[in-house]
mmCIF file of C-alpha atoms in Angstrom:
data_model
loop_
_atom_site.group_PDB
_atom_site.id
_atom_site.type_symbol
_atom_site.label_atom_id
_atom_site.label_comp_id
_atom_site.label_asym_id
_atom_site.label_seq_id
_atom_site.Cartn_x
_atom_site.Cartn_y
_atom_site.Cartn_z
ATOM 1 C CA UNK A 1 0.070 0.091 0.010
ATOM 2 C CA UNK A 2 1.447 3.445 -1.026
ATOM 3 C CA UNK A 3 2.720 6.025 1.398
ATOM 4 C CA UNK A 4 0.091 8.782 2.487
ATOM 5 C CA UNK A 5 2.638 11.423 2.105
ATOM 6 C CA UNK A 6 2.231 11.934 -1.619
ATOM 7 C CA UNK A 7 -1.505 11.864 -1.369
ATOM 8 C CA UNK A 8 -3.614 15.132 -1.991
ATOM 9 C CA UNK A 9 -5.950 16.648 0.407
ATOM 10 C CA UNK A 10 -9.512 16.947 -0.433
ATOM 11 C CA UNK A 11 -9.336 20.705 -0.319
ATOM 12 C CA UNK A 12 -6.052 20.557 -2.646
ATOM 13 C CA UNK A 13 -8.077 18.608 -5.024
ATOM 14 C CA UNK A 14 -11.083 20.687 -4.895
ATOM 15 C CA UNK A 15 -8.920 23.866 -5.418
ATOM 16 C CA UNK A 16 -7.039 22.106 -8.480
ATOM 17 C CA UNK A 17 -10.467 21.290 -9.894
ATOM 18 C CA UNK A 18 -11.682 24.944 -9.580
ATOM 19 C CA UNK A 19 -8.444 26.370 -11.206
ATOM 20 C CA UNK A 20 -8.767 23.836 -14.100
ATOM 21 C CA UNK A 21 -12.285 24.808 -14.663
ATOM 22 C CA UNK A 22 -11.757 28.435 -14.462
ATOM 23 C CA UNK A 23 -8.594 28.353 -16.915
ATOM 24 C CA UNK A 24 -9.771 25.510 -19.288
ATOM 25 C CA UNK A 25 -13.605 26.401 -19.524
ATOM 26 C CA UNK A 26 -13.804 29.877 -18.335
ATOM 27 C CA UNK A 27 -16.991 31.843 -19.276
ATOM 28 C CA UNK A 28 -19.980 29.949 -20.198
ATOM 29 C CA UNK A 29 -23.644 30.816 -21.575
ATOM 30 C CA UNK A 30 -25.922 27.839 -20.852
ATOM 31 C CA UNK A 31 -29.711 27.551 -21.699
ATOM 32 C CA UNK A 32 -31.912 25.344 -19.861
ATOM 33 C CA UNK A 33 -35.034 25.348 -17.651
ATOM 34 C CA UNK A 34 -35.232 26.688 -14.055
ATOM 35 C CA UNK A 35 -35.918 24.381 -11.040
ATOM 36 C CA UNK A 36 -36.019 24.641 -7.338
ATOM 37 C CA UNK A 37 -35.521 28.586 -7.590
ATOM 38 C CA UNK A 38 -35.157 30.193 -3.894
ATOM 39 C CA UNK A 39 -33.903 33.531 -2.731
ATOM 40 C CA UNK A 40 -32.153 33.694 0.550
ATOM 41 C CA UNK A 41 -32.771 36.233 3.285
ATOM 42 C CA UNK A 42 -29.244 37.817 2.266
ATOM 43 C CA UNK A 43 -31.042 38.279 -1.377
ATOM 44 C CA UNK A 44 -28.633 35.515 -2.911
ATOM 45 C CA UNK A 45 -30.585 33.309 -5.658
ATOM 46 C CA UNK A 46 -29.915 29.524 -5.784
ATOM 47 C CA UNK A 47 -31.376 27.446 -8.414
ATOM 48 C CA UNK A 48 -30.970 24.525 -10.731
ATOM 49 C CA UNK A 49 -30.630 24.560 -14.464
ATOM 50 C CA UNK A 50 -31.772 21.409 -16.202
ATOM 51 C CA UNK A 51 -32.740 20.007 -19.552
ATOM 52 C CA UNK A 52 -33.978 16.461 -20.638
ATOM 53 C CA UNK A 53 -30.898 14.820 -19.640
ATOM 54 C CA UNK A 54 -28.642 16.741 -17.207
ATOM 55 C CA UNK A 55 -28.690 19.427 -14.578
ATOM 56 C CA UNK A 56 -26.455 21.940 -12.812
ATOM 57 C CA UNK A 57 -26.412 24.110 -9.845
ATOM 58 C CA UNK A 58 -26.449 27.890 -10.127
ATOM 59 C CA UNK A 59 -25.961 30.705 -7.870
ATOM 60 C CA UNK A 60 -26.514 34.395 -8.464
ATOM 61 C CA UNK A 61 -25.472 36.933 -5.963
ATOM 62 C CA UNK A 62 -27.768 39.747 -4.720
ATOM 63 C CA UNK A 63 -25.384 42.444 -6.050
ATOM 64 C CA UNK A 64 -26.372 41.269 -9.682
ATOM 65 C CA UNK A 65 -29.386 42.818 -10.849
ATOM 66 C CA UNK A 66 -32.461 41.135 -12.869
ATOM 67 C CA UNK A 67 -34.643 42.757 -15.121
ATOM 68 C CA UNK A 68 -37.486 40.258 -14.454
ATOM 69 C CA UNK A 69 -38.597 37.621 -11.806
ATOM 70 C CA UNK A 70 -37.524 34.177 -12.460
ATOM 71 C CA UNK A 71 -39.787 31.298 -11.751
ATOM 72 C CA UNK A 72 -39.705 27.644 -11.877
ATOM 73 C CA UNK A 73 -40.078 26.034 -15.324
ATOM 74 C CA UNK A 74 -39.070 29.306 -17.256
ATOM 75 C CA UNK A 75 -36.457 28.767 -20.094
ATOM 76 C CA UNK A 76 -33.402 31.181 -19.314
ATOM 77 C CA UNK A 77 -29.879 31.766 -20.636
ATOM 78 C CA UNK A 78 -27.360 32.291 -17.995
ATOM 79 C CA UNK A 79 -23.773 33.563 -18.268
ATOM 80 C CA UNK A 80 -20.981 33.022 -15.548
ATOM 81 C CA UNK A 81 -18.092 30.856 -14.630
ATOM 82 C CA UNK A 82 -17.921 27.273 -13.467
ATOM 83 C CA UNK A 83 -16.882 27.239 -9.706
ATOM 84 C CA UNK A 84 -16.756 24.351 -7.214
ATOM 85 C CA UNK A 85 -18.567 24.626 -4.040
ATOM 86 C CA UNK A 86 -16.039 22.951 -1.663
ATOM 87 C CA UNK A 87 -18.159 22.029 1.279
ATOM 88 C CA UNK A 88 -20.214 19.717 -0.940
ATOM 89 C CA UNK A 89 -17.728 19.053 -3.581
ATOM 90 C CA UNK A 90 -20.026 20.148 -6.217
ATOM 91 C CA UNK A 91 -19.564 22.183 -9.331
ATOM 92 C CA UNK A 92 -21.867 25.056 -10.035
ATOM 93 C CA UNK A 93 -22.322 28.207 -12.305
ATOM 94 C CA UNK A 94 -21.607 31.412 -10.646
ATOM 95 C CA UNK A 95 -24.068 33.526 -12.667
ATOM 96 C CA UNK A 96 -23.248 37.214 -13.938
ATOM 97 C CA UNK A 97 -26.284 37.564 -16.049
ATOM 98 C CA UNK A 98 -29.576 35.907 -16.708
ATOM 99 C CA UNK A 99 -32.158 36.337 -19.633
ATOM 100 C CA UNK A 100 -35.151 34.753 -20.687
ATOM 101 C CA UNK A 101 -34.461 32.058 -23.502
ATOM 102 C CA UNK A 102 -34.189 33.783 -26.715
ATOM 103 C CA UNK A 103 -33.842 37.227 -25.661
ATOM 104 C CA UNK A 104 -30.142 37.491 -24.795
ATOM 105 C CA UNK A 105 -29.141 39.625 -27.582
ATOM 106 C CA UNK A 106 -32.070 41.983 -27.058
ATOM 107 C CA UNK A 107 -30.994 42.176 -23.356
ATOM 108 C CA UNK A 108 -27.613 42.977 -24.368
ATOM 109 C CA UNK A 109 -28.727 45.882 -26.547
ATOM 110 C CA UNK A 110 -31.130 47.119 -23.609
ATOM 111 C CA UNK A 111 -28.380 47.050 -21.193
ATOM 112 C CA UNK A 112 -25.759 48.802 -23.672
ATOM 113 C CA UNK A 113 -28.314 51.539 -24.250
ATOM 114 C CA UNK A 114 -29.220 51.907 -20.708
ATOM 115 C CA UNK A 115 -25.796 52.347 -19.701
ATOM 116 C CA UNK A 116 -25.167 55.040 -22.545
ATOM 117 C CA UNK A 117 -28.229 57.062 -21.626
ATOM 118 C CA UNK A 118 -27.379 57.066 -17.850
ATOM 119 C CA UNK A 119 -24.102 58.358 -18.837
ATOM 120 C CA UNK A 120 -25.736 61.227 -20.668
ATOM 121 C CA UNK A 121 -27.745 61.919 -17.830
ATOM 122 C CA UNK A 122 -31.249 60.906 -19.458
ATOM 123 C CA UNK A 123 -32.296 59.324 -15.927
ATOM 124 C CA UNK A 124 -31.171 62.059 -13.751
ATOM 125 C CA UNK A 125 -33.807 62.966 -10.976
ATOM 126 C CA UNK A 126 -33.157 66.634 -11.299
ATOM 127 C CA UNK A 127 -34.566 66.371 -14.973
ATOM 128 C CA UNK A 128 -37.766 64.814 -13.769
ATOM 129 C CA UNK A 129 -40.715 67.248 -13.708
ATOM 130 C CA UNK A 130 -43.740 67.012 -11.600
ATOM 131 C CA UNK A 131 -47.099 65.807 -13.137
ATOM 132 C CA UNK A 132 -49.723 68.665 -12.730
ATOM 133 C CA UNK A 133 -52.253 67.993 -9.996
ATOM 134 C CA UNK A 134 -55.152 69.112 -12.241
ATOM 135 C CA UNK A 135 -54.499 68.578 -15.734
ATOM 136 C CA UNK A 136 -57.228 69.547 -18.096
ATOM 137 C CA UNK A 137 -55.848 68.657 -21.534
ATOM 138 C CA UNK A 138 -54.054 65.187 -21.782
ATOM 139 C CA UNK A 139 -52.147 63.935 -24.796
ATOM 140 C CA UNK A 140 -52.158 60.152 -25.407
ATOM 141 C CA UNK A 141 -49.630 58.246 -27.800
ATOM 142 C CA UNK A 142 -50.461 54.622 -28.427
ATOM 143 C CA UNK A 143 -52.209 52.473 -30.876
ATOM 144 C CA UNK A 144 -55.569 53.787 -32.023
ATOM 145 C CA UNK A 145 -57.131 50.136 -31.710
ATOM 146 C CA UNK A 146 -57.037 47.606 -28.938
ATOM 147 C CA UNK A 147 -57.777 47.629 -25.251
ATOM 148 C CA UNK A 148 -55.283 50.217 -24.054
ATOM 149 C CA UNK A 149 -56.820 53.147 -25.672
ATOM 150 C CA UNK A 150 -60.253 51.953 -24.600
ATOM 151 C CA UNK A 151 -59.079 51.412 -20.834
ATOM 152 C CA UNK A 152 -57.415 55.033 -20.854
ATOM 153 C CA UNK A 153 -60.383 56.664 -22.311
ATOM 154 C CA UNK A 154 -63.063 54.950 -20.275
ATOM 155 C CA UNK A 155 -60.990 55.630 -16.988
ATOM 156 C CA UNK A 156 -60.641 59.412 -17.851
ATOM 157 C CA UNK A 157 -64.344 59.647 -18.986
ATOM 158 C CA UNK A 158 -65.460 58.099 -15.613
ATOM 159 C CA UNK A 159 -63.019 60.026 -13.401
ATOM 160 C CA UNK A 160 -62.277 63.355 -15.179
ATOM 161 C CA UNK A 161 -65.199 63.790 -18.173
ATOM 162 C CA UNK A 162 -64.146 67.487 -18.025
ATOM 163 C CA UNK A 163 -60.755 66.801 -19.561
ATOM 164 C CA UNK A 164 -60.014 67.214 -22.988
ATOM 165 C CA UNK A 165 -57.991 64.207 -24.785
ATOM 166 C CA UNK A 166 -55.550 64.527 -27.787
ATOM 167 C CA UNK A 167 -54.985 61.192 -29.300
ATOM 168 C CA UNK A 168 -51.803 61.072 -31.421
ATOM 169 C CA UNK A 169 -51.993 57.436 -33.005
ATOM 170 C CA UNK A 170 -48.850 55.451 -33.476
ATOM 171 C CA UNK A 171 -47.810 51.903 -34.096
ATOM 172 C CA UNK A 172 -46.454 50.512 -30.897
ATOM 173 C CA UNK A 173 -44.894 47.226 -32.368
ATOM 174 C CA UNK A 174 -42.669 46.662 -35.550
ATOM 175 C CA UNK A 175 -39.857 48.326 -37.267
ATOM 176 C CA UNK A 176 -41.752 51.628 -37.901
ATOM 177 C CA UNK A 177 -42.887 51.833 -34.214
ATOM 178 C CA UNK A 178 -39.929 53.720 -32.772
ATOM 179 C CA UNK A 179 -40.172 56.542 -35.385
ATOM 180 C CA UNK A 180 -44.082 56.761 -35.341
ATOM 181 C CA UNK A 181 -43.812 56.889 -31.338
ATOM 182 C CA UNK A 182 -41.196 59.681 -31.333
ATOM 183 C CA UNK A 183 -42.920 61.627 -34.215
ATOM 184 C CA UNK A 184 -46.369 61.346 -32.215
ATOM 185 C CA UNK A 185 -44.570 62.886 -29.170
ATOM 186 C CA UNK A 186 -42.859 65.695 -31.310
ATOM 187 C CA UNK A 187 -46.328 66.286 -32.708
ATOM 188 C CA UNK A 188 -48.016 66.666 -29.434
ATOM 189 C CA UNK A 189 -45.264 69.491 -28.492
ATOM 190 C CA UNK A 190 -47.299 71.842 -30.823
ATOM 191 C CA UNK A 191 -50.491 71.609 -28.566
ATOM 192 C CA UNK A 192 -51.522 72.990 -25.301
ATOM 193 C CA UNK A 193 -51.585 69.368 -23.613
ATOM 194 C CA UNK A 194 -50.718 69.794 -19.793
ATOM 195 C CA UNK A 195 -49.437 66.121 -19.635
ATOM 196 C CA UNK A 196 -48.741 63.147 -22.007
ATOM 197 C CA UNK A 197 -49.358 59.384 -21.646
ATOM 198 C CA UNK A 198 -47.189 57.111 -23.833
ATOM 199 C CA UNK A 199 -47.600 53.434 -23.557
ATOM 200 C CA UNK A 200 -49.047 50.117 -24.679
ATOM 201 C CA UNK A 201 -50.143 46.898 -23.403
ATOM 202 C CA UNK A 202 -48.187 43.923 -22.167
ATOM 203 C CA UNK A 203 -46.123 41.472 -24.252
ATOM 204 C CA UNK A 204 -42.705 39.931 -24.891
ATOM 205 C CA UNK A 205 -39.465 41.897 -24.875
ATOM 206 C CA UNK A 206 -39.929 41.753 -28.790
ATOM 207 C CA UNK A 207 -43.412 43.216 -28.417
ATOM 208 C CA UNK A 208 -42.180 46.057 -26.085
ATOM 209 C CA UNK A 209 -38.865 46.701 -27.873
ATOM 210 C CA UNK A 210 -39.907 50.065 -29.736
ATOM 211 C CA UNK A 211 -39.889 51.490 -26.187
ATOM 212 C CA UNK A 212 -36.223 50.372 -25.632
ATOM 213 C CA UNK A 213 -35.017 52.431 -28.814
ATOM 214 C CA UNK A 214 -32.912 55.627 -28.863
ATOM 215 C CA UNK A 215 -35.507 57.648 -30.859
ATOM 216 C CA UNK A 216 -38.247 57.251 -28.307
ATOM 217 C CA UNK A 217 -35.975 57.896 -25.544
ATOM 218 C CA UNK A 218 -34.714 61.087 -27.067
ATOM 219 C CA UNK A 219 -38.381 62.266 -27.748
ATOM 220 C CA UNK A 220 -39.329 61.759 -24.204
ATOM 221 C CA UNK A 221 -36.125 63.225 -22.868
ATOM 222 C CA UNK A 222 -36.546 66.628 -24.882
ATOM 223 C CA UNK A 223 -40.349 66.973 -24.478
ATOM 224 C CA UNK A 224 -41.371 70.263 -22.868
ATOM 225 C CA UNK A 225 -44.490 68.455 -21.663
ATOM 226 C CA UNK A 226 -44.279 66.030 -18.629
ATOM 227 C CA UNK A 227 -44.748 62.395 -19.669
ATOM 228 C CA UNK A 228 -46.082 59.287 -18.140
ATOM 229 C CA UNK A 229 -44.507 56.008 -19.309
ATOM 230 C CA UNK A 230 -47.169 53.390 -19.269
ATOM 231 C CA UNK A 231 -45.606 50.258 -21.105
ATOM 232 C CA UNK A 232 -46.820 46.812 -20.414
ATOM 233 C CA UNK A 233 -47.525 45.321 -17.057
ATOM 234 C CA UNK A 234 -46.105 45.950 -13.608
ATOM 235 C CA UNK A 235 -43.084 43.593 -14.027
ATOM 236 C CA UNK A 236 -42.318 45.005 -17.429
ATOM 237 C CA UNK A 237 -39.542 47.667 -17.532
ATOM 238 C CA UNK A 238 -38.165 49.618 -20.639
ATOM 239 C CA UNK A 239 -35.890 52.537 -21.496
ATOM 240 C CA UNK A 240 -38.923 54.721 -21.690
ATOM 241 C CA UNK A 241 -39.866 54.079 -18.143
ATOM 242 C CA UNK A 242 -36.397 55.323 -16.894
ATOM 243 C CA UNK A 243 -36.309 58.377 -19.013
ATOM 244 C CA UNK A 244 -40.020 59.580 -18.416
ATOM 245 C CA UNK A 245 -40.952 61.868 -15.528
ATOM 246 C CA UNK A 246 -43.287 59.260 -14.134
ATOM 247 C CA UNK A 247 -43.687 55.444 -14.601
ATOM 248 C CA UNK A 248 -47.127 53.776 -14.424
ATOM 249 C CA UNK A 249 -47.448 50.212 -13.832
ATOM 250 C CA UNK A 250 -50.287 49.983 -16.550
ATOM 251 C CA UNK A 251 -51.917 52.387 -18.895
ATOM 252 C CA UNK A 252 -54.971 52.162 -16.816
ATOM 253 C CA UNK A 253 -52.811 53.344 -13.730
ATOM 254 C CA UNK A 254 -51.391 56.177 -15.897
ATOM 255 C CA UNK A 255 -55.076 57.414 -16.664
ATOM 256 C CA UNK A 256 -55.819 57.275 -12.733
ATOM 257 C CA UNK A 257 -52.591 59.272 -12.047
ATOM 258 C CA UNK A 258 -53.585 62.206 -14.423
ATOM 259 C CA UNK A 259 -57.164 61.920 -12.884
ATOM 260 C CA UNK A 260 -56.385 61.745 -9.265
ATOM 261 C CA UNK A 261 -59.027 64.647 -8.879
ATOM 262 C CA UNK A 262 -61.896 63.016 -10.138
ATOM 263 C CA UNK A 263 -65.125 64.881 -10.845
ATOM 264 C CA UNK A 264 -66.937 64.368 -7.585
ATOM 265 C CA UNK A 265 -63.697 65.283 -5.482
ATOM 266 C CA UNK A 266 -63.226 68.289 -7.722
ATOM 267 C CA UNK A 267 -66.861 69.478 -7.070
ATOM 268 C CA UNK A 268 -66.345 68.857 -3.457
ATOM 269 C CA UNK A 269 -63.269 71.182 -3.561
ATOM 270 C CA UNK A 270 -65.135 73.649 -5.593
ATOM 271 C CA UNK A 271 -67.822 73.800 -3.148
ATOM 272 C CA UNK A 272 -65.402 73.910 -0.147
ATOM 273 C CA UNK A 273 -63.388 76.879 -1.587
ATOM 274 C CA UNK A 274 -66.508 78.731 -2.608
ATOM 275 C CA UNK A 275 -67.792 78.553 0.829
ATOM 276 C CA UNK A 276 -64.359 79.562 2.271
ATOM 277 C CA UNK A 277 -64.217 82.559 -0.307
ATOM 278 C CA UNK A 278 -67.857 83.581 0.634
ATOM 279 C CA UNK A 279 -67.059 83.644 4.452
ATOM 280 C CA UNK A 280 -63.872 85.410 3.844
ATOM 281 C CA UNK A 281 -65.513 88.161 1.691
ATOM 282 C CA UNK A 282 -68.460 88.519 4.239
ATOM 283 C CA UNK A 283 -65.878 88.852 7.090
ATOM 284 C CA UNK A 284 -63.875 91.626 5.182
ATOM 285 C CA UNK A 285 -67.097 93.299 4.225
ATOM 286 C CA UNK A 286 -68.143 93.324 7.927
ATOM 287 C CA UNK A 287 -64.736 94.584 8.941
ATOM 288 C CA UNK A 288 -64.895 97.451 6.452
ATOM 289 C CA UNK A 289 -68.182 98.392 7.411
ATOM 290 C CA UNK A 290 -67.272 98.701 11.222
ATOM 291 C CA UNK A 291 -64.096 100.733 10.343
ATOM 292 C CA UNK A 292 -66.405 102.934 8.133
ATOM 293 C CA UNK A 293 -68.821 103.472 11.115
ATOM 294 C CA UNK A 294 -65.964 104.288 13.339
ATOM 295 C CA UNK A 295 -64.656 107.035 11.065
ATOM 296 C CA UNK A 296 -68.189 108.305 10.467
ATOM 297 C CA UNK A 297 -68.752 108.811 14.157
ATOM 298 C CA UNK A 298 -65.307 110.146 14.998
ATOM 299 C CA UNK A 299 -64.979 113.531 16.534
ATOM 300 C CA UNK A 300 -62.631 114.615 13.690
ATOM 301 C CA UNK A 301 -65.004 113.963 11.124
ATOM 302 C CA UNK A 302 -68.211 115.321 12.952
ATOM 303 C CA UNK A 303 -66.264 118.593 13.534
ATOM 304 C CA UNK A 304 -64.624 118.843 10.106
ATOM 305 C CA UNK A 305 -66.219 122.181 9.060
ATOM 306 C CA UNK A 306 -65.398 123.942 12.577
ATOM 307 C CA UNK A 307 -61.708 122.574 11.899
ATOM 308 C CA UNK A 308 -61.786 123.916 8.470
ATOM 309 C CA UNK A 309 -62.847 127.359 9.429
ATOM 310 C CA UNK A 310 -60.125 127.450 12.242
ATOM 311 C CA UNK A 311 -57.627 126.486 9.639
ATOM 312 C CA UNK A 312 -58.750 129.181 7.336
ATOM 313 C CA UNK A 313 -58.747 131.962 10.066
ATOM 314 C CA UNK A 314 -55.296 130.680 11.037
ATOM 315 C CA UNK A 315 -54.250 131.195 7.603
ATOM 316 C CA UNK A 316 -55.536 134.595 7.411
ATOM 317 C CA UNK A 317 -53.744 135.499 10.540
ATOM 318 C CA UNK A 318 -50.491 134.177 9.203
ATOM 319 C CA UNK A 319 -50.852 136.115 5.986
ATOM 320 C CA UNK A 320 -51.578 139.313 7.792
ATOM 321 C CA UNK A 321 -48.405 138.546 10.109
ATOM 322 C CA UNK A 322 -46.348 137.928 7.276
ATOM 323 C CA UNK A 323 -47.192 141.090 5.553
ATOM 324 C CA UNK A 324 -46.471 143.249 8.636
ATOM 325 C CA UNK A 325 -43.178 141.472 9.039
ATOM 326 C CA UNK A 326 -42.528 142.269 5.640
ATOM 327 C CA UNK A 327 -43.100 145.794 5.614
ATOM 328 C CA UNK A 328 -41.331 146.208 8.880
ATOM 329 C CA UNK A 329 -38.163 144.526 7.205
ATOM 330 C CA UNK A 330 -38.416 146.651 4.164
ATOM 331 C CA UNK A 331 -38.545 149.963 6.492
ATOM 332 C CA UNK A 332 -35.623 148.638 8.205
ATOM 333 C CA UNK A 333 -33.629 147.716 5.158
ATOM 334 C CA UNK A 334 -34.288 151.408 3.754
ATOM 335 C CA UNK A 335 -33.242 152.997 6.877
ATOM 336 C CA UNK A 336 -29.981 150.966 6.691
ATOM 337 C CA UNK A 337 -29.468 151.826 3.105
ATOM 338 C CA UNK A 338 -29.868 155.501 3.766
ATOM 339 C CA UNK A 339 -27.012 155.506 6.661
ATOM 340 C CA UNK A 340 -24.780 153.478 4.501
ATOM 341 C CA UNK A 341 -25.067 156.094 1.694
ATOM 342 C CA UNK A 342 -24.602 159.017 3.870
ATOM 343 C CA UNK A 343 -21.501 157.364 4.988
ATOM 344 C CA UNK A 344 -20.205 156.659 1.789
ATOM 345 C CA UNK A 345 -20.719 160.155 0.784
ATOM 346 C CA UNK A 346 -18.905 161.476 3.919
ATOM 347 C CA UNK A 347 -15.912 159.658 2.913
ATOM 348 C CA UNK A 348 -15.678 161.232 -0.467
ATOM 349 C CA UNK A 349 -12.802 163.470 -0.992
ATOM 350 C CA UNK A 350 -14.861 166.596 -2.047
ATOM 351 C CA UNK A 351 -17.671 165.892 0.671
ATOM 352 C CA UNK A 352 -16.062 168.742 2.916
ATOM 353 C CA UNK A 353 -16.649 171.256 0.192
ATOM 354 C CA UNK A 354 -20.485 170.734 0.832
ATOM 355 C CA UNK A 355 -19.564 171.976 4.474
ATOM 356 C CA UNK A 356 -18.048 175.190 3.486
ATOM 357 C CA UNK A 357 -14.521 174.065 3.277
ATOM 358 C CA UNK A 358 -12.205 174.828 0.364
ATOM 359 C CA UNK A 359 -9.326 173.413 -1.410
ATOM 360 C CA UNK A 360 -6.072 175.377 -2.173
ATOM 361 C CA UNK A 361 -4.609 174.766 -5.628
ATOM 362 C CA UNK A 362 -1.314 176.031 -7.405
ATOM 363 C CA UNK A 363 -1.387 175.145 -10.944
ATOM 364 C CA UNK A 364 -2.257 171.302 -10.987
ATOM 365 C CA UNK A 365 -1.003 170.667 -7.360
ATOM 366 C CA UNK A 366 -3.234 170.680 -4.477
ATOM 367 C CA UNK A 367 -1.830 172.121 -1.315
ATOM 368 C CA UNK A 368 -1.770 169.918 1.778
ATOM 369 C CA UNK A 369 -1.473 170.915 5.641
ATOM 370 C CA UNK A 370 2.160 170.228 5.641
ATOM 371 C CA UNK A 371 2.743 172.834 3.145
ATOM 372 C CA UNK A 372 2.773 176.640 4.353
ATOM 373 C CA UNK A 373 1.355 179.533 2.310
ATOM 374 C CA UNK A 374 4.397 181.739 3.094
ATOM 375 C CA UNK A 375 6.217 180.344 0.073
ATOM 376 C CA UNK A 376 3.839 181.899 -2.194
ATOM 377 C CA UNK A 377 3.575 185.356 -0.469
ATOM 378 C CA UNK A 378 4.963 188.318 -2.645
ATOM 379 C CA UNK A 379 5.181 186.128 -5.751
ATOM 380 C CA UNK A 380 3.308 186.092 -8.779
ATOM 381 C CA UNK A 381 1.849 182.756 -8.138
ATOM 382 C CA UNK A 382 -1.736 182.333 -8.227
ATOM 383 C CA UNK A 383 -3.552 180.360 -5.669
ATOM 384 C CA UNK A 384 -6.842 178.827 -6.471
ATOM 385 C CA UNK A 385 -9.594 178.676 -3.827
ATOM 386 C CA UNK A 386 -11.712 175.658 -4.846
ATOM 387 C CA UNK A 387 -15.247 175.330 -3.595
ATOM 388 C CA UNK A 388 -18.098 172.982 -4.389
ATOM 389 C CA UNK A 389 -19.207 174.969 -7.270
ATOM 390 C CA UNK A 390 -16.765 177.869 -7.536
ATOM 391 C CA UNK A 391 -12.999 178.680 -7.896
ATOM 392 C CA UNK A 392 -11.393 182.002 -7.089
ATOM 393 C CA UNK A 393 -7.646 182.934 -7.742
ATOM 394 C CA UNK A 394 -5.897 185.146 -5.229
ATOM 395 C CA UNK A 395 -2.350 186.442 -4.748
ATOM 396 C CA UNK A 396 -0.925 185.938 -1.302
ATOM 397 C CA UNK A 397 0.690 189.220 0.085
ATOM 398 C CA UNK A 398 1.138 188.136 3.690
ATOM 399 C CA UNK A 399 0.697 185.042 5.673
ATOM 400 C CA UNK A 400 -0.353 185.378 9.620
ATOM 401 C CA UNK A 401 0.030 182.411 11.626
ATOM 402 C CA UNK A 402 -3.119 181.434 13.595
ATOM 403 C CA UNK A 403 -3.525 178.261 15.729
ATOM 404 C CA UNK A 404 -7.100 176.629 16.147
ATOM 405 C CA UNK A 405 -8.030 174.854 19.155
ATOM 406 C CA UNK A 406 -8.997 171.436 18.364
ATOM 407 C CA UNK A 407 -11.776 169.586 20.360
ATOM 408 C CA UNK A 408 -10.416 166.999 22.864
#
């Protein structure tokens, strides 16, 4: 019997198998039927994938998203890597992605467009707009035939018959559907609609594919009117749902959203506000009437004529006082002007002549007090005596000194 020193441990063998599966087989895509699907409290999903002759265990961790709810018996395509669950020594598929059978390529296209639009900000919450609480004009983009339009119309007619509906028909399935839906949304931009409902009934991913296309996403994103996406059933999600301002689980639910205030509720609100407004107006009228009575009976208003006469008399007295003050001021100013005039005249060099004084002049030269007349005595010099209006010429024969007493 050989030595146990060269034998591998179970853990080493399991690790070697895991490494071999990972390197030699790598990523796998397997189709089969789901069996024994369970979701643990942690959110991890465990199930078996089987066909007519074989089966394999699968695990899909909670961190990996699903766009649908897997059910037992459903044909799916999973993508992942082969691993070994060491505690039980069983190999299994660690699934990265799961799609319904036959929808793998469409799902990849869906995921790629979703990622692109998310990067461009088409899903940003700040771009979402609120739906009007009381829309009166509602635009609808859907097929003109079928149950969807009938459900929408019947709901609106029952809950909000006052609303005006703009139906812009479009094919919702097939090659031309994306352009028709986008064109209908663009057409309704030229109306006065308050909100738009864009949707269709349920179906397979192929049936709903028009609402997973770029033209429809761009038309919804650039719409100036808020849009409710109502595509398929509650479990169906499309690109249009992520771009729209609000997603409704069904077209009927969309009609209920825009008619939250049904006719009876609206009439009740109108009655409530009418009564409240009436009470408010009546109270204001009562308050103004009381204020008017108070002003009418006030002392100031009742004696207004007497007060007006008093003010008129005060105005007359003020006018008389002002006239007297003005006359007094004019007299004082005239007296002051006379004094100033007399003073200026007294300062004039010839003013002493008016009081009987005279100037002595020899030739062109006036004699000052410092000059003596003796120098002209016995000469032929003529001394002119200048008065205010007369000039006399004299010859000086003798000069007598005389001193006049000056007043202290």
